[in-house]
mmCIF file of C-alpha atoms in Angstrom:
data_model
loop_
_atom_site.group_PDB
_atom_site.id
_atom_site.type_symbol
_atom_site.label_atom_id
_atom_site.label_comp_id
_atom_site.label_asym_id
_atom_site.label_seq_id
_atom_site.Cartn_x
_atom_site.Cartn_y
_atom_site.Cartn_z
ATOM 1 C CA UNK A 324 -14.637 -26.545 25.130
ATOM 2 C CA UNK A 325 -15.439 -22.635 24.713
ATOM 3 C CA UNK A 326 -12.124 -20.700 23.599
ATOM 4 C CA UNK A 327 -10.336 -18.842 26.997
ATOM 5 C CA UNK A 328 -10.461 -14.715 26.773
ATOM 6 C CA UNK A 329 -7.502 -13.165 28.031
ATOM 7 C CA UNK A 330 -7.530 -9.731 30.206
ATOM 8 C CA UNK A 331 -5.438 -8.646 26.677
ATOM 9 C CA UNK A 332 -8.210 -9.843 24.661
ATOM 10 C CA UNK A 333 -11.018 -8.528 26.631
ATOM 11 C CA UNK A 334 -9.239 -4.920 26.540
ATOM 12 C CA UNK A 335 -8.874 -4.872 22.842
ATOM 13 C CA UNK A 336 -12.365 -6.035 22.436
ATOM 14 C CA UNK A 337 -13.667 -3.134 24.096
ATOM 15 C CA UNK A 338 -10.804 -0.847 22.568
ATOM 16 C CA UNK A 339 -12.607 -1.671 18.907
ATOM 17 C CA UNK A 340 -15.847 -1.574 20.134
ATOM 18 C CA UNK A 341 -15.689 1.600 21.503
ATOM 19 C CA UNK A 342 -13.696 2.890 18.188
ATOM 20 C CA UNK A 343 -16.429 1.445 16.082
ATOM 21 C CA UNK A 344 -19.036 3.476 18.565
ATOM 22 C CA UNK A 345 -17.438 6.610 17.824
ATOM 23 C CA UNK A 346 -17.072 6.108 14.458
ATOM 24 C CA UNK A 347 -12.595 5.855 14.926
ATOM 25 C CA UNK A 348 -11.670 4.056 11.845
ATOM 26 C CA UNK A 349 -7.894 4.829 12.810
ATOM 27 C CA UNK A 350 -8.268 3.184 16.616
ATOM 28 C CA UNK A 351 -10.263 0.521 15.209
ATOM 29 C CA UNK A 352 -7.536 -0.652 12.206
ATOM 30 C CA UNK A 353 -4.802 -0.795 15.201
ATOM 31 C CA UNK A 354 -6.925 -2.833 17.397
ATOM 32 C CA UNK A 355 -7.542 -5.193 14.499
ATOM 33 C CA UNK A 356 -3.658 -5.108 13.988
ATOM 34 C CA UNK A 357 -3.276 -6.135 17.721
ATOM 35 C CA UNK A 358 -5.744 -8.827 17.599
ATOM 36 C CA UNK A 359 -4.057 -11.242 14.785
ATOM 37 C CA UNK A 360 -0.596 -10.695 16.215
ATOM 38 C CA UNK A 361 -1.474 -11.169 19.705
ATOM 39 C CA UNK A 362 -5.054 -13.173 20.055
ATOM 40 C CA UNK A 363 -6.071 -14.617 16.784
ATOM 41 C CA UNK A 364 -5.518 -18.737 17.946
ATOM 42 C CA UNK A 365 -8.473 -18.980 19.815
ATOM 43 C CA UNK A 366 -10.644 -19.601 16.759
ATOM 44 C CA UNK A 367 -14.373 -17.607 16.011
ATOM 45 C CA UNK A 368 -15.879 -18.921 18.934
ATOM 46 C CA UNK A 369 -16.551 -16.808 21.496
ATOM 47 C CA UNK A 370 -14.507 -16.925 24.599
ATOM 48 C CA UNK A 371 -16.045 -18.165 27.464
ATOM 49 C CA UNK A 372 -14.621 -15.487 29.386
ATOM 50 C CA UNK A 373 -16.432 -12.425 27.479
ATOM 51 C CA UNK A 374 -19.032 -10.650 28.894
ATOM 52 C CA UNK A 375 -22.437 -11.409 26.376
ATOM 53 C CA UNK A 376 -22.274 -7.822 25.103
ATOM 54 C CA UNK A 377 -18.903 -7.956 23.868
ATOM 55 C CA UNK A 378 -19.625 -11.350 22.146
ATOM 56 C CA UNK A 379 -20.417 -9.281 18.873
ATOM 57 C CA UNK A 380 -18.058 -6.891 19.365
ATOM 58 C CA UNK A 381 -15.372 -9.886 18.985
ATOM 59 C CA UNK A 382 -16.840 -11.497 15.415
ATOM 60 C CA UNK A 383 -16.710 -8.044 14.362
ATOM 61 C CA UNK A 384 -13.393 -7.328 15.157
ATOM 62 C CA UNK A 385 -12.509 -10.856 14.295
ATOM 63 C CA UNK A 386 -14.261 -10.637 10.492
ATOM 64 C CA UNK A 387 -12.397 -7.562 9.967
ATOM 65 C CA UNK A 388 -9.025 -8.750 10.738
ATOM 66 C CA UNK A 389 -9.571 -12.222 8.478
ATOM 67 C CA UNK A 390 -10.757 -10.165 5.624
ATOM 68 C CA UNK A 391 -7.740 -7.858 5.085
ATOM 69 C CA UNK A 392 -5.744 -11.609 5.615
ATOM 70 C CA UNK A 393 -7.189 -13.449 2.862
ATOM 71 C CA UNK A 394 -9.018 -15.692 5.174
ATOM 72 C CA UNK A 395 -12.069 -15.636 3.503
ATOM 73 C CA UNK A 396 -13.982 -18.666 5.349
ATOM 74 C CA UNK A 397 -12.716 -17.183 8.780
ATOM 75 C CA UNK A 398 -14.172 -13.827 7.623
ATOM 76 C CA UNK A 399 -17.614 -15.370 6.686
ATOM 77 C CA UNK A 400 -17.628 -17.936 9.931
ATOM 78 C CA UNK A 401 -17.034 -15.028 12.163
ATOM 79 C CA UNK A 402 -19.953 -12.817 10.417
ATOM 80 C CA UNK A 403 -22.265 -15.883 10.823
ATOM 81 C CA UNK A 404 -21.316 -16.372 14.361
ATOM 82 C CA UNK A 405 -22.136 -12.660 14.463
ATOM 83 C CA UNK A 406 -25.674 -13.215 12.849
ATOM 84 C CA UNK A 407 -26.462 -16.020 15.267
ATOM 85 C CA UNK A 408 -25.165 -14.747 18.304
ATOM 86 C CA UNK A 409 -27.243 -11.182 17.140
ATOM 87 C CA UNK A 410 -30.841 -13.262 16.390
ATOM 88 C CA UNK A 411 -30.644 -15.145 19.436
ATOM 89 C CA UNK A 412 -30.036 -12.451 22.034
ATOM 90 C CA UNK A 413 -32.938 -10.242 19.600
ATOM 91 C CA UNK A 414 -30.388 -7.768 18.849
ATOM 92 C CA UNK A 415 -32.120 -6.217 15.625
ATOM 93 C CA UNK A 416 -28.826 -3.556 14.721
ATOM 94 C CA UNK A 417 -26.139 -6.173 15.316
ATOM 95 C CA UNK A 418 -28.463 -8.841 13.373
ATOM 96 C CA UNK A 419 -28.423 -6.170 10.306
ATOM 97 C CA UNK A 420 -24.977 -5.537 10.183
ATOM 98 C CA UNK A 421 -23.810 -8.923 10.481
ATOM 99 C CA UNK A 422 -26.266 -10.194 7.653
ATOM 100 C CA UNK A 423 -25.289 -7.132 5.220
ATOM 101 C CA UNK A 424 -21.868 -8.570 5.337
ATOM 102 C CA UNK A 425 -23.200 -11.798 4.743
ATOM 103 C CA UNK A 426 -24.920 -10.329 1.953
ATOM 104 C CA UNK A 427 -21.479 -9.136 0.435
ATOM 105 C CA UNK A 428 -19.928 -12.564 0.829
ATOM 106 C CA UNK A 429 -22.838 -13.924 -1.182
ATOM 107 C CA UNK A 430 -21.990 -10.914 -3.892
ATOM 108 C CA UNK A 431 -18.128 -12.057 -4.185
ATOM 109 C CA UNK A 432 -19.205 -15.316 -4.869
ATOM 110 C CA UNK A 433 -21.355 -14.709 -7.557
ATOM 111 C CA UNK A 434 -18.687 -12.228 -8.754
ATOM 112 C CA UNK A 435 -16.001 -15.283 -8.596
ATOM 113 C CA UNK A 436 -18.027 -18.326 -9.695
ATOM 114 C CA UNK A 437 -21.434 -17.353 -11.586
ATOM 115 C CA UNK A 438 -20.998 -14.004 -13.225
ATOM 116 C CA UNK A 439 -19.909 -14.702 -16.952
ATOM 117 C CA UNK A 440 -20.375 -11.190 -17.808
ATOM 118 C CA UNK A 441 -23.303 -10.380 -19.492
ATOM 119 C CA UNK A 442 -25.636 -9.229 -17.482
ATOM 120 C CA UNK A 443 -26.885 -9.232 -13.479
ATOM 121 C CA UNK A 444 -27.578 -11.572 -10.886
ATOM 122 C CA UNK A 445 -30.756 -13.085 -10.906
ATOM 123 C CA UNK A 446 -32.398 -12.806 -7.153
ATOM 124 C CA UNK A 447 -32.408 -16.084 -7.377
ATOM 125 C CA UNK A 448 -28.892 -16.439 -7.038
ATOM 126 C CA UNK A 449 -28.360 -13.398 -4.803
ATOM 127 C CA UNK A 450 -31.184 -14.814 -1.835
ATOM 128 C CA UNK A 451 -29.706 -12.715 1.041
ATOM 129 C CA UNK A 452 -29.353 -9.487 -1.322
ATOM 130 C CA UNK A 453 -33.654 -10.223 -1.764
ATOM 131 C CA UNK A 454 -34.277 -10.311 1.678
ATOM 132 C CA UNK A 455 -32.423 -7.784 3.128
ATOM 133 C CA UNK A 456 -33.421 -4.958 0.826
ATOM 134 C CA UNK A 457 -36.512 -4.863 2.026
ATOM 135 C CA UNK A 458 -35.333 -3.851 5.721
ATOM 136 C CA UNK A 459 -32.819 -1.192 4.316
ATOM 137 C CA UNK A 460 -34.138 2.525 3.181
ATOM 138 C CA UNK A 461 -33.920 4.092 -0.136
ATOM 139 C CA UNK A 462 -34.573 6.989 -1.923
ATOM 140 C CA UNK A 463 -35.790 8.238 -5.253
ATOM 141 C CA UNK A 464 -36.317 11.271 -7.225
ATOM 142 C CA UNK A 465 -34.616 14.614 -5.639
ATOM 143 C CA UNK A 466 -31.751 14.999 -3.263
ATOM 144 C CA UNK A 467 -33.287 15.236 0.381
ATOM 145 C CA UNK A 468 -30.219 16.202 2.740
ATOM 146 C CA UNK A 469 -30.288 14.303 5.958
ATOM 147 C CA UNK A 470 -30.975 16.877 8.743
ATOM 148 C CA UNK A 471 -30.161 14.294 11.966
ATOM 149 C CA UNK A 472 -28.081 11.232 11.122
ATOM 150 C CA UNK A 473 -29.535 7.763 10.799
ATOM 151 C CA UNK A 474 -28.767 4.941 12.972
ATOM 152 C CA UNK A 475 -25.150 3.710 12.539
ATOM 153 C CA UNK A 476 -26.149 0.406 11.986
ATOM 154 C CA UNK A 477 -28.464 1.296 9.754
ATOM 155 C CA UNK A 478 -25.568 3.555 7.648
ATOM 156 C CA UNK A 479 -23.297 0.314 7.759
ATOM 157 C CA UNK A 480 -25.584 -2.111 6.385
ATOM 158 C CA UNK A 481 -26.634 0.442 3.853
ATOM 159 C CA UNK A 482 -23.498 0.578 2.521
ATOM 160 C CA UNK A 483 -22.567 -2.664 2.261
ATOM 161 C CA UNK A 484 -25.237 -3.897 0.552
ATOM 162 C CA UNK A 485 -24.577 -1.350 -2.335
ATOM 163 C CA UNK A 486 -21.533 -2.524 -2.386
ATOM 164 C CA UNK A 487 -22.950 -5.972 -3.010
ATOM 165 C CA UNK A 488 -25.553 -4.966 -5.172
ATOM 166 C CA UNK A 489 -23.289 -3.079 -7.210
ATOM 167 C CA UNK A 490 -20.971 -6.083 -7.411
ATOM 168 C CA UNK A 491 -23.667 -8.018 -8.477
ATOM 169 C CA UNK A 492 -24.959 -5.499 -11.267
ATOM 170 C CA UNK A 493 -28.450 -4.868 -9.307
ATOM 171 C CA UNK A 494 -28.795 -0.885 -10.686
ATOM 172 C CA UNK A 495 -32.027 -0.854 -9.136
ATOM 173 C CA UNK A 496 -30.734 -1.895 -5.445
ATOM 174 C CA UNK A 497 -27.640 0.405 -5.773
ATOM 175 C CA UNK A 498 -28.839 3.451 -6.939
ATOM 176 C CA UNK A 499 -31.841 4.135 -4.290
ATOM 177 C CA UNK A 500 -29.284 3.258 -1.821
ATOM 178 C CA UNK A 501 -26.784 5.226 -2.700
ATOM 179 C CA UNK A 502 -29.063 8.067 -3.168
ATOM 180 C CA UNK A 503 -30.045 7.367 0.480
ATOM 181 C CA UNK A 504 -26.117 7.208 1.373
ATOM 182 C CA UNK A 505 -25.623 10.906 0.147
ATOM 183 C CA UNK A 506 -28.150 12.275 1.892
ATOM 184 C CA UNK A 507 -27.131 10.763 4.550
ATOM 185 C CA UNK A 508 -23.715 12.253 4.188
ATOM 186 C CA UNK A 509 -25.213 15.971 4.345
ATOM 187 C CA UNK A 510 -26.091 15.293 8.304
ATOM 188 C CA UNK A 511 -24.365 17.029 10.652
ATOM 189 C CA UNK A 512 -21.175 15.142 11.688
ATOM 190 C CA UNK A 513 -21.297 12.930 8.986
ATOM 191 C CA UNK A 514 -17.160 13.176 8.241
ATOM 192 C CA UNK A 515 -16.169 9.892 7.377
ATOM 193 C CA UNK A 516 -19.217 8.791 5.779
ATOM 194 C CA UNK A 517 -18.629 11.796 3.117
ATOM 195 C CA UNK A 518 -15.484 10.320 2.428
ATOM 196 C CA UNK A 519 -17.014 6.938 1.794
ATOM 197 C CA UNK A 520 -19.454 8.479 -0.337
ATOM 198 C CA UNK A 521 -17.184 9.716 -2.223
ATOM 199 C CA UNK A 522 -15.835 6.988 -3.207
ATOM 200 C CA UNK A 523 -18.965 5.404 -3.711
ATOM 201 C CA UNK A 524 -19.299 7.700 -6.681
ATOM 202 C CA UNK A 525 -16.268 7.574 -7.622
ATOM 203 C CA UNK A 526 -16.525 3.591 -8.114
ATOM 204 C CA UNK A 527 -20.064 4.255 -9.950
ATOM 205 C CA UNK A 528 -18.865 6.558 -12.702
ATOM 206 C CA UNK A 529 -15.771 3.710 -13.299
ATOM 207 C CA UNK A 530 -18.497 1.282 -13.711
ATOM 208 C CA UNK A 531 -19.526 3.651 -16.088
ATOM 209 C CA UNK A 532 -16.936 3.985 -17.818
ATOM 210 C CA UNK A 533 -15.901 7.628 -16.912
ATOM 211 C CA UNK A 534 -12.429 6.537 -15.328
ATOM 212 C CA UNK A 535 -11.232 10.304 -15.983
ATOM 213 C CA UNK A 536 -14.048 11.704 -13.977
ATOM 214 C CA UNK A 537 -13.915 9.131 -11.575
ATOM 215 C CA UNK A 538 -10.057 9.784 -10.866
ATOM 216 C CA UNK A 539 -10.768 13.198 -10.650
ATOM 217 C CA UNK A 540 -13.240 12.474 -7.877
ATOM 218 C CA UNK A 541 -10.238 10.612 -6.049
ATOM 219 C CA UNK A 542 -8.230 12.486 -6.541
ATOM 220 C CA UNK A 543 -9.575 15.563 -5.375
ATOM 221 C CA UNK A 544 -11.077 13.927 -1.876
ATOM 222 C CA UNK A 545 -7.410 12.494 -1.300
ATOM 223 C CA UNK A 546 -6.021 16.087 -0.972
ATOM 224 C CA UNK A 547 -9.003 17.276 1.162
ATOM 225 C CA UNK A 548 -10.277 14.035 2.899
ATOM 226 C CA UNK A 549 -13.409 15.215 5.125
ATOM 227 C CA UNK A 550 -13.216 12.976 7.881
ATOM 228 C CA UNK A 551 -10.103 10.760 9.479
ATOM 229 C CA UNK A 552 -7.447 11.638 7.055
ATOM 230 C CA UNK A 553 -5.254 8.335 7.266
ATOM 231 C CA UNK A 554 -7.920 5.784 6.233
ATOM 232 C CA UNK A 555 -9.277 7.735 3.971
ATOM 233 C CA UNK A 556 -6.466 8.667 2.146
ATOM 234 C CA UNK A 557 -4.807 5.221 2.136
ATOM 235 C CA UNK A 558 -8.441 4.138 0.668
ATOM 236 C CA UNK A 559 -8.644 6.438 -2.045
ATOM 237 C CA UNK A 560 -4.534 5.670 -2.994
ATOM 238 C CA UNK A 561 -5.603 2.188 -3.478
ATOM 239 C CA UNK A 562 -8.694 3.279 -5.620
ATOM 240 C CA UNK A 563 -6.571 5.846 -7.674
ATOM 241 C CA UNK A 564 -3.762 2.854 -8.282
ATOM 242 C CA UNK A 565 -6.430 0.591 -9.694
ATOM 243 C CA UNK A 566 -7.526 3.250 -11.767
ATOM 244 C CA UNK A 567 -4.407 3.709 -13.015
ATOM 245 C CA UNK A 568 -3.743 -0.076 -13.876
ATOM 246 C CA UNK A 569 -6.778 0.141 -15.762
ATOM 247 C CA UNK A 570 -5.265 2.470 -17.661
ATOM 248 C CA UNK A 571 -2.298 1.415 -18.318
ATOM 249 C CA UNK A 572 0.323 3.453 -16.104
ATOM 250 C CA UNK A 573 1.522 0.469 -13.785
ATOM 251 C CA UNK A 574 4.317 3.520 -12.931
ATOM 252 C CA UNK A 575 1.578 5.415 -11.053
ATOM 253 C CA UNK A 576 0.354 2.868 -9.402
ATOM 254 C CA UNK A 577 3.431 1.895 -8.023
ATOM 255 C CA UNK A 578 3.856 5.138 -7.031
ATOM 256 C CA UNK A 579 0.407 5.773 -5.117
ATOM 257 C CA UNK A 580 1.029 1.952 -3.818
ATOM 258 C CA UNK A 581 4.022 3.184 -2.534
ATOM 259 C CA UNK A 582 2.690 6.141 -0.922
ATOM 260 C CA UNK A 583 -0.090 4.194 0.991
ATOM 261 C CA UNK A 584 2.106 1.331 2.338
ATOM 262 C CA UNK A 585 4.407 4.052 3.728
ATOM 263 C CA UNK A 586 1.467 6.323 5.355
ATOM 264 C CA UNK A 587 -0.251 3.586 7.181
ATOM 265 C CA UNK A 588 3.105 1.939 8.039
ATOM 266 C CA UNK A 589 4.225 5.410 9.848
ATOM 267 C CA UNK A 590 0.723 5.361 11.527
ATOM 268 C CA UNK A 591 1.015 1.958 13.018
ATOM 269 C CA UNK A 592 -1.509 0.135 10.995
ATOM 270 C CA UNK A 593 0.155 -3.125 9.689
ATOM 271 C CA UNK A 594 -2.906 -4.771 8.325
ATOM 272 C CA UNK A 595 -3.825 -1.611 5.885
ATOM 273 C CA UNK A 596 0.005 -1.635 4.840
ATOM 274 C CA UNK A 597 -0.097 -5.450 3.900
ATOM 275 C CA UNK A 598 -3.069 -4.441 1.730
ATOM 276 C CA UNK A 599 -1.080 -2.019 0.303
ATOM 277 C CA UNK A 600 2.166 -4.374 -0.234
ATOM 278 C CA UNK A 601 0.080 -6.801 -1.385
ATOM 279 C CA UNK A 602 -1.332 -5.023 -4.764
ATOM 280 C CA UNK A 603 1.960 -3.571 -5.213
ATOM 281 C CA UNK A 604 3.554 -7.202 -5.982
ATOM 282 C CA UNK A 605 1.851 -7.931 -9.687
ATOM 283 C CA UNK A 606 2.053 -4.384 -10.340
ATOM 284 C CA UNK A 607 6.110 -3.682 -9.469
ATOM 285 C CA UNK A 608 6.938 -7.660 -11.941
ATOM 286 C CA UNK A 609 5.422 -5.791 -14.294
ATOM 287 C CA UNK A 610 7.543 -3.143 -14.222
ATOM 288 C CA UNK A 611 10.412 -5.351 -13.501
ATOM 289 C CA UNK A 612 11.225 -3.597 -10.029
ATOM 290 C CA UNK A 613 11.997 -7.010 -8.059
ATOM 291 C CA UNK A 614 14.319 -5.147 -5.335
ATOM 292 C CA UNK A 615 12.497 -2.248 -5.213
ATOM 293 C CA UNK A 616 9.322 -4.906 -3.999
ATOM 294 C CA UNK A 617 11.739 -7.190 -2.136
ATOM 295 C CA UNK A 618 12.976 -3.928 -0.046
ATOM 296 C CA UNK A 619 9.144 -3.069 0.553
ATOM 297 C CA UNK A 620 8.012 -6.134 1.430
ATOM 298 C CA UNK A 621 11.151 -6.848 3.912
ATOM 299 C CA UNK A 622 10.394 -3.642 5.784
ATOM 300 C CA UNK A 623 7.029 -5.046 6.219
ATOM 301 C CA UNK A 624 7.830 -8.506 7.389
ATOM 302 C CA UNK A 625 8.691 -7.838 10.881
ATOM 303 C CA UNK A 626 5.656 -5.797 11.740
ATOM 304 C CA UNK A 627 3.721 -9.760 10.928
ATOM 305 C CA UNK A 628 5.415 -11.757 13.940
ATOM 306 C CA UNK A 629 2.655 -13.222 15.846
ATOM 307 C CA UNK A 630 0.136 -12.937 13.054
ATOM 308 C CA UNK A 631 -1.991 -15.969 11.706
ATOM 309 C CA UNK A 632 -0.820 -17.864 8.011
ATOM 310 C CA UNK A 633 -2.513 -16.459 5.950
ATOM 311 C CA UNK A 634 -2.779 -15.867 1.884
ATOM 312 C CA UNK A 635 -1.870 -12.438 2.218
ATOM 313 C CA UNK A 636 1.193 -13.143 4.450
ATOM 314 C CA UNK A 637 2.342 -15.936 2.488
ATOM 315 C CA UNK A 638 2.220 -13.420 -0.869
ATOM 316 C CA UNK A 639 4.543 -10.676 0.878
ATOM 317 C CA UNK A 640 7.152 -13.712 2.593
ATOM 318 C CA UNK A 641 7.446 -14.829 -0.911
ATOM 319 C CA UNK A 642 8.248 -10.852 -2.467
ATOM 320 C CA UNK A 643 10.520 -10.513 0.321
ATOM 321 C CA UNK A 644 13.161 -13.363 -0.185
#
């Protein structure tokens, strides 16, 4: 029997859709945050009682919400439902941005279970990363500043295919894409996709092996983020911490951890905070802070009633007895 929408489901549906339209990271996080406490039961089929144009709309929002959980085959079920409900209808934007984060689950696997570090994925291993390239643009040779801004869905699969292609050690994938990405980030309006970029770069000298430069980056953006200033900041506190465990200073880390868990926790976004918690627990036994994490993760308990069981949940119930 096809799942039962709710009016409550229906409205947040269209609440993330629309944030996800207008390019609201903020709006879009809560409505996430609202779906696994209040509608996440009904599984990654679509309800019955959605409206067909909303039926991508929900594996979105539903992917999203199962990847900050843990729930990695709920994540990858809900961006296949995506693909399939996308092809069938002949939806060519949804069908791209559903398969580019197909293409990034294929990436993390590699990542987990093939890459022995030595060298980059074969395409033979990395089949969706092959295919979809050739749909996606790219750019060599000089800068070209985007005067009008490319199709969103075209901007979202971009970038998550370099993420996968970097992930995967595919230079020649990444870096005409992420060329593409900056100029993209030079069109008018562009705010949060400067941000992103940013850290794009940021993440490309580290795989470099520039982590001063690439902190530096960080850290500049996090004191003048371009577009939405929560997300972005909480994303480049997270990027600065991991830096920082790379290096060594676990007490900086636990600092910016700190720092994110509280600034997304005052601005009602549970799911980004539990991220935050979350790397904060290896990082704080190291240091040997055990009430200082038990007090954090506490605080953050309560704001999880109604949300699914999950690996991330289960990590911060266990750092909060």
């Amino acid at each position: 029997m096809p799942a039962t929408a709710s009016p409550e489901l229906t409205a947040l549906v269209r609440r993330h859709a629309a944030a996800v339209g207008a390019d609201d990271p903020l709006t879009a996080r809560r409505a996430e945050a609202d779906y696994a406490r209040c509608c996440w039961s009904g599984g990654h089929r679509t309800p019955e009682e959605l409206s067909g144009d909303l039926s991508g709309a929900f594996h979105d929002l539903r992917r999203n919400a199962a990847s900050v959980l843990g729930l990695d085959k709920e994540s990858h079920d809900s961006a296949m439902a995506w693909a399939g409900w996308a092809m069938t209808r002949g939806d060519g934007p949804s069908a791209l941005r559903a398969r580019a984060r197909l293409v990034l689950d294929e990436a993390i696997r590699w990542a987990r279970h093939v890459d022995d570090g030595t060298g980059s994925a074969d395409i033979a291993d990395v089949p969706l990363l092959g295919r979809i390239v050739n749909e996606l643009p790219a750019r060599e040779g000089d800068p070209s500043p985007a005067a009008e801004p490319a199709p969103p869905s075209l901007v979202d699969a971009a970038l998550r295919v370099e993420e996968a292609a970097t992930l995967v050690r595919r230079t020649d994938i990444s870096a005409p894409l992420a060329n593409w990405l900056r100029d993209q980030s030079e069109a008018p309006g562009a705010g949060n996709l400067v941000d992103t970029v940013t850290l794009m770069d940021a993440r490309t000298l580290r795989t470099a092996g520039d982590l001063p430069a690439a902190a530096r980056m960080c850290a500049r953006a996090l004191k003048e983020p371009v577009g939405e200033p929560v997300t972005a900041g909480f994303k480049f506190r997270l990027e600065l911490a991991d830096y920082s465990i790379m290096a060594g200073h676990d007490d900086t880390a636990a600092r910016l951890l700190d720092e994110a868990a509280a600034d997304v926790g005052e601005a009602g976004l549970p799911l980004q905070r539990l991220t935050a918690v979350r790397a904060a627990i290896p990082v704080f036994h190291r240091l040997g802070a055990a009430r200082r994490l038990r007090d954090m993760s506490r605080d953050l308990v309560d704001s999880l009633d109604g949300m699914p069981d999950s690996p991330a949940i289960r990590d911060v119930r266990a750092a909060a007895r």
